[in-house]
Amino acid sequence: MKLRGPDRGAIAFLAPYLIGTLALVLLPALLTFRYAFTDFTGLGQGGFTGLANLRRLYDDPFFHASLRASAIHVMIAVPLRLGLAVGLALLLAAPRRGGRWYRLAVYLPTVIPDVALALLFLWVLNPVYGPLNQLLGLLGLPQPTWLAEIAGARAGVILMLLFPIGEAFLVVLATRRAIGARLYEAAALEGARPWQQLRRITLPLLAPVLALLAIRDVALSLQSTFVPAYVLTDGGPLFATLYVPIYVFDQAFEFLGFGYSAMITLVVLAVTLLLVVGQLLLVRRWRAWRVLR
Amino acid sequence: MTVRFENVTKTFATANQPAVDQLDLVVGDGELLTVVGPSGCGKTTALRLLAGLDDPTSGRLHVDGRDVTDEPPHRRDVAMVFQDLALFPHLSARENVAFGPRVRGERGPALDRRIEELGDRLGMRAALDRYPDQLSGGERQRVALARAMVRSPRAYLLDEPLSDLDAQLRVRARAEIVELQREIGATMIYVTHDQAEAMTMGDRVAVLAEGRLQQVGPPVQVYDEPANLVVAGFVGSPPMNLLDGGSTTGRLLGGRPGEVVGVRPEHLVVDPDGRLAATVVVVERLGSETVLWVVGSDGIRLAVRTDPHRAVAPRDTVRLAPTPRRIHRFDAVSGVRR
């Protein structure tokens, strides 16, 4: 294929990303694939061990615990994060006094580095002097010891991850604003109340975008547990927050099981793919999907 | 059932001039009133006020003798067809039509039957199960109409519903709308910027400009006796020739200083004995008629409507005679007809 001017320019612009993707994503991915079938420890060569890592995984109670922790997290965190982002976006989409400051406030936690947010939550969730328990105490509500309990630690991580939802918030905000005001006027003339407008117009028209965001958030939530678990709980108590990324990290860098952690990564990748493809198949059956496609 | 605007004014917060200025207008039972005016004249705003989509700054709105100014849109029992039609893109034509009845809790075979009858009546039954993006412009416009008709409202408000159709389809659709309106005997307000549409469709025509009602009356009356310069200049195509009564050409047409003389293109007759000599600039042959654009000795440009086969070419000199008693006079300052 002969390249003409603009194409060459485009390739020049894309080159850094191409190189970055190759060197930092594709190459390590290929290496991971290879390591998964070896007993590589990070030192030396490591010998080919066939499916030994997979067999080990199958019988590994810690892996099962970590899969369970991640699954519980995704099942609770994704609907909550999405629901919050959609709710806030719809609430703040209409022009109102000071609206931009509210929107800014929703987006702001997203730009805080994970580690900083996690350190902040270490303080927020402190059972003795943390503001959360002080507030609960003021309201006469029970004050859990948060990170020292199984449910409390999982809830704490979810709570922290309910804040960086700015991207989904922005996408829903923009999509909602792209729906013509005329549709709502037509609906109002026909007697549709606000909640009927939400159910019959807004949500169906947002559906394709919501589906994409949900798919994305499943993949994201499988990954994003690493920093909060690392800073807040280190997988505890009783492996309640030993999410898969933490377990992969522990295996690779604490126990020098590069080969084994590579196999875990592969399995999680396969599970993620399965979830994403499953969601896509489900979503494609929706009629609304074809509208905004 | 009647519709009444009582001294209605709407000033938007961002504007310093009212969009609708002290509008007083009554639409009679079963009447088709067309509202016409240049873009930005307030005609759409007037419709939205009546529908309840905007609140008037002052004045009252009445539907069938009932003051509906403070009622929400769906209690006014008026249906509106929007310029962009506002069909719900995620619903089929059938579901679009059923939207209103469904939100009001109506469903079942009776509703289905009514929708199919409407489909037959509007000649779009085959399109009922397609989605708006699969429909032609004409079909979309029919779906919007069916959505308005399905609940038999007291009044129909149509806001330039034909503006997206091509010219041929438009002429047909406007005849169909008039026929439909006669058939169901509904009160209808039809907003358009197309004066031909307004004149051909309306029992009466209301001309709006700068938020103010300039004139309202039967089409022929508005055409023959425009109340002021705005109406004279807007209604008719090509529009009425309007010239300074003190100019040479103006005086030849019987004008006096301090007034504006108006003469319609068809009331300037090519006549070898005519007082007015002018040079032809452009010849527009439309088939059924020919329009000459001529320039008088003082540089004033006039449109002349003449028979289609007249042998005339640019740079020819023609003599023109105005038809007696067809000269309009307007006050040069106020613009009001004298």
XYZ file of C-alpha atoms in Angstrom:
631
model
C 0.000 0.000 0.000
C 1.325 3.373 -0.976
C 1.097 6.014 1.708
C 0.191 9.559 0.866
C 0.945 12.679 2.909
C -1.869 12.774 5.489
C -1.575 9.049 6.214
C 2.116 9.376 6.921
C 1.349 12.275 9.254
C -1.264 10.229 11.059
C 1.150 7.359 11.499
C 3.787 9.714 12.884
C 1.287 10.909 15.477
C 0.188 7.409 16.319
C 3.720 6.010 16.485
C 4.370 6.735 20.195
C 1.160 4.954 21.132
C 1.887 2.098 18.787
C 5.354 1.670 20.295
C 3.974 2.062 23.799
C 1.227 -0.478 23.207
C 3.667 -2.925 21.709
C 6.384 -2.547 24.324
C 4.285 -2.039 27.452
C 1.144 -4.053 26.793
C 1.463 -6.534 23.971
C 4.979 -7.747 24.707
C 4.362 -8.254 28.453
C 1.083 -9.949 27.586
C 2.892 -12.390 25.350
C 5.530 -12.965 28.032
C 2.776 -13.528 30.592
C 1.252 -16.088 28.296
C 4.597 -17.892 28.083
C 5.398 -17.641 31.828
C 1.989 -19.082 32.675
C 3.221 -22.502 31.591
C 6.561 -22.365 33.437
C 7.844 -22.307 37.022
C 9.635 -19.012 36.364
C 10.455 -17.172 39.610
C 11.750 -13.901 38.206
C 15.305 -15.211 38.422
C 16.930 -17.559 35.951
C 15.035 -19.166 33.118
C 12.283 -21.295 34.560
C 11.332 -24.595 33.033
C 8.239 -25.525 31.041
C 5.739 -27.223 33.353
C 2.739 -27.603 31.094
C -0.587 -27.215 32.878
C 0.865 -27.632 36.363
C 0.064 -24.006 37.264
C -3.542 -24.465 36.175
C -3.876 -27.611 38.323
C -2.367 -25.775 41.272
C -4.786 -22.905 40.750
C -7.707 -25.289 40.772
C -6.785 -26.542 44.241
C -5.564 -23.208 45.661
C -7.933 -22.069 48.464
C -6.381 -18.602 48.467
C -7.149 -18.175 44.792
C -10.716 -19.233 45.414
C -10.918 -16.719 48.266
C -9.545 -13.970 46.048
C -11.925 -14.800 43.201
C -14.764 -14.713 45.689
C -13.651 -11.372 47.118
C -13.399 -9.884 43.623
C -16.750 -11.287 42.539
C -18.508 -9.870 45.607
C -16.822 -6.544 45.020
C -17.846 -6.353 41.354
C -21.400 -7.414 42.047
C -21.900 -4.682 44.622
C -19.578 -1.931 43.448
C -20.549 -1.820 39.756
C -24.300 -1.264 40.249
C -23.633 1.244 43.028
C -21.008 3.201 41.086
C -23.128 3.246 37.951
C -26.312 4.085 39.810
C -24.579 6.943 41.576
C -23.002 8.285 38.388
C -26.297 8.119 36.487
C -28.311 9.569 39.341
C -25.953 12.488 39.852
C -25.601 13.115 36.115
C -29.380 13.230 35.587
C -29.802 15.400 38.657
C -27.121 17.845 37.542
C -27.732 17.792 33.772
C -30.374 20.512 33.861
C -29.024 24.045 34.015
C -29.421 25.435 37.506
C -27.809 27.977 39.768
C -24.372 26.835 40.860
C -24.761 23.663 38.818
C -21.225 23.796 37.555
C -19.851 23.708 41.089
C -21.848 20.598 41.918
C -20.667 18.959 38.708
C -17.104 19.923 39.526
C -17.506 18.446 43.006
C -18.682 15.146 41.546
C -15.809 14.982 39.099
C -13.023 16.145 41.393
C -12.368 12.885 43.348
C -11.654 11.207 40.002
C -8.483 13.219 39.502
C -7.137 12.444 42.970
C -4.438 9.757 42.699
C -5.661 6.373 43.974
C -3.025 6.228 46.672
C -3.910 9.650 48.041
C -7.599 8.756 48.089
C -6.779 5.483 49.843
C -4.691 7.278 52.485
C -7.557 9.692 52.981
C -9.914 6.768 53.531
C -7.516 5.200 55.991
C -8.309 8.241 58.101
C -12.008 8.439 57.180
C -12.544 4.805 58.177
C -10.513 4.920 61.374
C -12.842 3.462 64.006
C -11.597 5.732 66.805
C -10.999 9.185 65.384
C -12.289 8.791 61.801
C -14.978 11.304 60.782
C -17.278 8.572 59.462
C -17.669 6.861 62.813
C -17.941 10.208 64.604
C -20.835 11.038 62.295
C -22.443 7.643 62.836
C -22.018 8.136 66.576
C -23.693 11.523 66.428
C -26.626 9.953 64.645
C -26.792 7.213 67.232
C -25.966 4.547 64.661
C -23.691 1.538 65.242
C -20.004 2.278 64.656
C -18.293 -0.675 62.974
C -14.565 -1.188 63.217
C -14.520 -1.074 59.402
C -11.221 -2.417 58.128
C -10.941 -4.907 60.991
C -14.124 -6.744 60.001
C -14.768 -8.852 56.907
C -17.905 -7.034 55.767
C -16.558 -3.702 57.018
C -13.335 -3.985 55.028
C -15.189 -4.913 51.836
C -17.661 -2.088 52.398
C -14.822 0.339 53.104
C -13.135 -0.447 49.785
C -16.446 -0.095 47.935
C -17.149 3.167 49.746
C -13.822 4.580 48.643
C -14.385 3.464 45.043
C -17.790 5.174 44.981
C -15.970 8.476 44.686
C -13.913 8.196 41.492
C -16.949 7.961 39.183
C -16.265 11.158 37.233
C -15.813 9.497 33.860
C -19.130 7.649 33.847
C -20.732 10.803 35.274
C -19.394 12.902 32.403
C -20.438 10.396 29.739
C -23.988 10.157 31.090
C -24.163 13.937 31.501
C -23.142 14.476 27.876
C -25.503 11.787 26.586
C -28.418 13.178 28.552
C -27.748 16.655 27.246
C -27.736 15.347 23.694
C -31.347 14.180 24.044
C -33.496 16.933 22.559
C -35.647 19.001 24.924
C -38.413 18.667 22.337
C -38.848 14.970 23.174
C -39.591 15.864 26.783
C -42.002 18.575 25.723
C -43.815 16.131 23.455
C -43.962 13.682 26.356
C -45.244 16.359 28.756
C -47.982 17.292 26.298
C -49.023 13.646 26.234
C -49.272 13.693 30.010
C -46.054 11.868 30.934
C -44.981 12.693 34.510
C -41.289 13.189 35.301
C -40.778 9.582 36.376
C -42.563 8.343 33.263
C -40.300 10.556 31.186
C -37.329 9.034 32.985
C -38.544 5.493 32.413
C -39.886 5.848 28.894
C -37.480 8.332 27.350
C -34.322 9.015 29.308
C -33.391 5.493 30.358
C -34.172 3.800 27.020
C -32.166 6.435 25.196
C -29.302 6.168 27.681
C -29.400 2.361 27.623
C -26.692 1.761 25.029
C -24.332 4.098 26.854
C -25.225 2.599 30.233
C -24.519 -0.862 28.875
C -21.108 0.202 27.641
C -20.344 1.871 30.964
C -21.424 -1.240 32.856
C -19.223 -3.472 30.738
C -16.332 -1.108 31.198
C -16.898 -0.822 34.923
C -16.857 -4.599 35.384
C -13.430 -4.780 33.778
C -12.312 -1.686 35.662
C -13.603 -2.830 39.040
C -11.735 -6.117 38.715
C -8.538 -4.062 38.486
C -9.139 -0.971 40.590
C -9.319 -2.865 43.871
C -5.551 -3.140 43.955
C -4.614 0.223 45.430
C -7.318 0.446 48.113
C -6.693 -3.142 49.204
C -2.951 -2.594 49.213
C -3.115 0.609 51.242
C -6.157 -0.065 53.447
C -6.249 -3.761 54.208
C -3.421 -5.678 52.521
C -5.937 -8.387 51.678
C -7.248 -8.829 55.203
C -9.000 -9.469 57.426
C -9.176 -13.200 56.825
C -8.561 -12.728 53.048
C -11.825 -10.754 52.785
C -10.157 -8.215 50.506
C -7.588 -10.465 48.904
C -8.857 -9.345 45.498
C -7.365 -11.022 42.461
C -4.954 -8.191 41.563
C -3.554 -8.272 45.132
C -3.132 -12.025 44.958
C -1.371 -11.767 41.590
C 0.958 -9.156 43.034
C 1.636 -11.206 46.170
C 2.402 -14.322 44.157
C 4.686 -12.519 41.742
C 6.603 -10.187 44.009
C 6.236 -11.525 47.551
C 6.493 -15.231 46.834
C 8.431 -14.996 43.563
C 5.884 -17.153 41.764
C 6.018 -15.366 38.413
C 4.862 -18.372 36.478
C 1.969 -19.028 38.826
C 0.842 -15.394 38.949
C 1.003 -15.294 35.149
C -1.449 -18.197 35.061
C -3.770 -16.392 37.499
C -3.631 -13.335 35.261
C -4.557 -15.427 32.245
C -7.475 -17.005 34.037
C -8.750 -13.628 35.221
C -8.356 -12.264 31.705
C -10.454 -15.155 30.423
C -13.103 -14.562 33.097
C -13.207 -10.837 32.275
C -13.564 -11.586 28.574
C -16.355 -14.019 29.312
C -18.200 -11.418 31.410
C -17.772 -8.699 28.800
C -18.865 -10.903 25.900
C -21.811 -12.146 27.941
C -22.908 -8.582 28.688
C -22.494 -7.583 25.052
C -24.650 -10.480 23.881
C -27.285 -9.563 26.429
C -27.267 -5.918 25.460
C -27.464 -6.542 21.733
C -30.885 -8.017 22.211
C -32.190 -4.653 23.386
C -34.072 -2.653 20.858
C -32.820 0.656 22.123
C -29.325 -0.434 21.216
C -29.931 0.197 17.547
C -31.034 3.786 18.030
C -27.851 5.493 19.118
C -25.488 3.016 17.561
C -64.281 24.844 20.762
C -62.574 28.172 20.830
C -59.118 29.292 21.743
C -58.378 32.748 23.011
C -55.233 34.728 23.652
C -56.078 37.558 26.003
C -53.491 40.306 25.967
C -50.683 37.746 26.186
C -47.089 38.933 26.522
C -43.997 36.789 26.828
C -40.600 38.279 27.555
C -37.750 35.805 27.905
C -35.270 36.471 30.673
C -32.408 36.778 28.195
C -34.178 39.183 25.828
C -34.981 42.854 26.223
C -37.848 42.780 23.723
C -40.945 40.684 24.225
C -41.165 37.629 21.954
C -44.926 37.952 22.002
C -46.313 41.405 22.642
C -49.887 41.910 23.895
C -51.412 39.281 21.672
C -55.206 39.384 21.472
C -56.592 36.678 19.256
C -59.642 34.437 19.140
C -59.757 31.242 17.116
C -63.262 30.030 16.445
C -64.718 26.571 16.808
C -63.575 24.354 13.941
C -61.548 27.133 12.426
C -58.179 26.678 10.760
C -56.139 29.750 11.589
C -52.744 30.091 10.012
C -50.161 32.217 11.774
C -47.491 33.561 9.505
C -44.524 35.842 9.885
C -40.787 36.039 9.344
C -38.580 33.862 11.531
C -38.270 35.242 15.042
C -41.652 36.977 14.864
C -42.981 35.104 17.910
C -45.330 32.682 16.166
C -43.769 29.559 17.644
C -43.632 31.182 21.069
C -47.351 31.979 20.846
C -48.048 28.329 20.098
C -45.830 27.132 22.958
C -47.608 29.477 25.358
C -50.941 28.026 24.364
C -49.625 24.481 24.692
C -48.277 25.271 28.153
C -44.624 24.657 27.296
C -43.796 28.236 28.261
C -45.545 30.507 30.747
C -46.717 33.936 29.645
C -45.214 36.955 31.399
C -48.693 38.456 31.488
C -52.116 37.856 29.982
C -54.455 34.875 30.044
C -55.070 31.893 27.788
C -58.498 30.333 27.345
C -59.493 27.024 25.801
C -63.211 26.552 25.305
C -63.989 29.367 27.694
C -61.856 27.864 30.438
C -58.824 29.785 31.714
C -55.931 27.347 31.239
C -53.092 29.771 31.934
C -52.064 27.940 35.097
C -52.824 24.420 33.876
C -50.043 21.980 32.999
C -49.733 21.082 29.283
C -51.562 17.758 29.397
C -54.641 19.267 31.088
C -55.185 21.777 28.310
C -56.290 19.063 25.921
C -54.391 20.482 22.988
C -52.076 18.455 20.763
C -48.987 19.895 19.186
C -46.959 18.813 16.195
C -43.451 20.195 16.410
C -41.362 21.486 13.567
C -38.797 18.724 14.120
C -41.749 16.369 14.795
C -40.062 15.135 18.017
C -40.742 11.471 17.339
C -39.276 9.181 19.983
C -36.358 7.550 18.156
C -36.369 4.388 20.265
C -40.048 3.639 19.630
C -41.701 2.286 16.488
C -44.274 4.425 14.704
C -47.018 2.430 16.429
C -45.436 2.931 19.868
C -44.973 6.620 19.147
C -48.676 6.982 18.467
C -49.513 4.865 21.519
C -47.203 6.841 23.806
C -49.815 9.280 25.111
C -52.593 6.732 25.674
C -50.121 4.401 27.387
C -48.802 6.942 29.866
C -52.420 7.646 30.697
C -52.927 3.966 31.396
C -54.753 2.926 28.241
C -53.811 -0.307 26.472
C -55.379 -3.327 24.839
C -56.967 -4.210 21.508
C -59.182 -1.097 21.375
C -56.107 1.121 21.338
C -54.413 -1.078 18.726
C -57.489 -0.837 16.535
C -57.644 2.924 16.872
C -54.008 3.242 15.877
C -54.497 1.041 12.827
C -57.524 3.066 11.795
C -55.424 6.210 12.057
C -52.744 4.465 10.008
C -55.297 3.717 7.314
C -56.743 7.170 7.386
C -53.335 8.809 7.048
C -52.146 6.231 4.518
C -49.231 4.960 6.562
C -50.455 1.712 8.067
C -47.605 -0.177 6.439
C -45.139 2.096 8.223
C -46.524 1.491 11.709
C -43.981 -1.118 12.697
C -40.937 0.748 11.502
C -38.742 3.103 13.521
C -38.444 6.821 12.852
C -35.019 6.436 11.243
C -36.526 3.959 8.783
C -39.356 6.281 7.718
C -39.461 8.798 4.874
C -40.037 12.467 5.645
C -43.688 12.193 4.642
C -44.236 9.113 6.792
C -42.592 10.757 9.791
C -44.859 13.751 9.432
C -47.897 11.438 9.323
C -46.760 9.591 12.425
C -46.462 12.916 14.246
C -49.936 13.833 13.074
C -51.320 10.467 14.163
C -49.701 10.913 17.575
C -51.569 14.216 17.880
C -54.859 12.783 16.624
C -54.987 9.578 18.648
C -56.574 11.195 21.675
C -58.991 13.456 19.781
C -57.812 16.708 21.392
C -59.852 19.872 21.470
C -57.362 21.799 19.403
C -54.390 21.074 17.197
C -51.309 23.254 17.240
C -49.042 22.684 14.260
C -45.630 24.335 14.165
C -44.311 24.238 10.612
C -44.804 20.487 10.379
C -44.087 20.393 6.654
C -40.817 22.284 6.646
C -38.699 19.162 6.145
C -40.644 17.915 3.134
C -39.645 18.621 -0.438
C -41.731 21.145 -2.367
C -43.972 18.663 -4.217
C -44.772 16.599 -1.166
C -45.460 19.775 0.750
C -48.147 21.004 -1.607
C -49.874 17.639 -1.371
C -49.502 17.400 2.398
C -50.963 20.823 2.998
C -54.093 19.930 1.030
C -54.346 16.719 3.033
C -54.090 18.545 6.333
C -56.846 20.963 5.322
C -59.040 18.060 4.231
C -58.378 16.242 7.484
C -59.162 19.329 9.525
C -62.495 19.787 7.720
C -63.313 16.137 8.199
C -62.743 16.047 11.955
C -63.964 19.606 12.409
C -61.184 20.382 14.855
C -59.926 23.805 15.768
C -56.435 24.166 14.391
C -53.681 26.741 14.634
C -51.102 26.271 11.949
C -47.849 28.204 12.200
C -45.711 28.726 9.131
C -43.194 31.144 7.707
C -44.398 30.315 4.197
C -46.974 32.885 3.203
C -48.249 30.706 0.360
C -48.983 27.956 2.876
C -50.674 30.444 5.188
C -52.835 31.902 2.442
C -53.906 28.602 0.897
C -54.663 26.729 4.105
C -56.189 29.230 6.485
C -59.813 30.155 7.004
C -58.149 33.222 8.409
C -54.553 34.351 8.400
C -52.834 36.057 11.315
C -49.704 37.972 10.402
C -47.184 38.357 13.208
C -44.077 40.492 13.170
C -41.767 41.431 16.043
C -44.110 39.723 18.474
C -47.078 41.860 17.508
C -50.223 40.841 15.675
C -50.206 42.963 12.519
C -53.435 41.818 10.974
C -55.861 38.939 11.114
C -58.539 38.164 8.562
C -59.543 35.990 5.628
C -56.652 35.436 3.189
C -58.181 37.516 0.427
C -58.780 40.425 2.782
C -55.215 40.311 4.079
C -53.988 40.218 0.513
C -56.290 42.933 -0.839
C -56.207 45.293 2.109
C -52.995 44.854 4.055
C -53.284 46.776 7.296
C -49.769 48.117 7.235
C -46.434 48.075 5.468
C -45.240 44.937 7.275
C -48.170 42.894 6.033
C -48.000 44.459 2.576
C -44.353 43.532 2.256
C -44.718 40.024 3.626
C -47.804 38.655 1.939
C -47.620 37.944 -1.784
C -44.893 36.582 -4.001
C -43.276 38.504 -5.452
C -44.244 40.976 -2.715
C -46.091 44.205 -3.233
C -44.017 46.973 -4.799
C -43.589 49.630 -2.120
C -42.151 52.993 -3.023
C -41.721 56.465 -1.684
C -44.770 58.486 -2.682
C -42.574 61.526 -3.294
C -40.290 59.836 -5.817
C -40.756 60.283 -9.565
C -42.107 56.765 -10.016
C -44.172 57.104 -6.857
C -45.815 60.293 -8.127
C -46.530 58.652 -11.486
C -48.484 56.040 -9.517
C -50.454 58.757 -7.762
C -48.373 59.017 -4.626
C -47.770 62.045 -2.455
C -44.815 62.933 -0.250
C -45.110 61.547 3.283
C -46.719 58.338 2.181
C -45.614 55.013 0.804
C -47.347 53.797 -2.323
C -47.925 50.113 -2.809
C -48.926 48.245 -5.935
C -49.062 44.510 -6.451
C -47.112 43.086 -9.413
C -50.335 41.958 -11.117
C -51.745 45.476 -10.904
C -49.029 46.935 -13.098
C -50.204 46.274 -16.638
C -47.974 46.488 -19.673
C -49.784 49.070 -21.784
C -48.406 51.116 -24.743
C -50.291 54.130 -23.355
C -49.045 53.692 -19.791
C -47.665 56.711 -17.934
C -44.755 54.848 -16.492
C -41.728 53.947 -18.601
C -39.292 51.380 -17.260
C -36.411 49.211 -18.432
C -36.629 45.437 -18.097
C -33.781 43.966 -16.046
C -34.758 40.340 -15.472
C -37.413 38.134 -17.060
C -38.619 35.241 -14.892
C -40.711 32.791 -16.902
C -42.672 30.571 -14.496
C -44.856 28.850 -17.086
C -48.201 30.016 -15.751
C -47.022 33.603 -15.632
C -43.993 35.724 -16.285
C -42.517 38.128 -13.773
C -40.625 41.124 -15.098
C -38.226 43.020 -12.891
C -38.024 46.564 -14.225
C -36.266 49.775 -13.198
C -37.949 53.172 -13.426
C -36.217 56.370 -14.555
C -35.339 57.185 -10.934
C -33.760 53.761 -10.333
C -36.691 52.297 -8.417
C -37.129 48.574 -8.949
C -40.559 47.083 -9.565
C -41.958 43.615 -10.089
C -44.555 43.205 -12.834
C -46.664 40.102 -13.266
C -47.666 39.496 -16.851
C -48.936 36.764 -19.131
C -46.574 33.867 -19.755
C -45.968 34.294 -23.447
C -45.299 38.005 -23.646
C -42.383 38.694 -25.997
C -40.040 40.722 -23.844
C -36.314 40.611 -23.119
C -33.911 42.347 -20.764
C -33.022 45.936 -21.765
C -36.417 46.358 -23.468
C -38.361 49.431 -22.465
C -41.950 48.834 -21.398
C -44.740 51.226 -20.532
C -46.836 50.379 -17.511
C -50.268 51.451 -16.290
C -51.505 50.780 -12.744
C -54.928 49.167 -12.389
C -57.308 51.849 -11.078
C -58.276 51.623 -7.379
C -55.555 49.062 -6.755
C -53.063 51.496 -5.374
C -52.387 51.134 -1.641
C -51.281 54.061 0.482
C -49.476 53.797 3.798
C -48.302 56.437 6.219
C -44.548 56.774 5.740
C -43.912 57.118 9.487
C -46.365 54.750 11.157
C -46.718 52.368 8.213
C -50.466 52.218 8.747
C -52.794 51.921 5.779
C -54.497 55.182 4.806
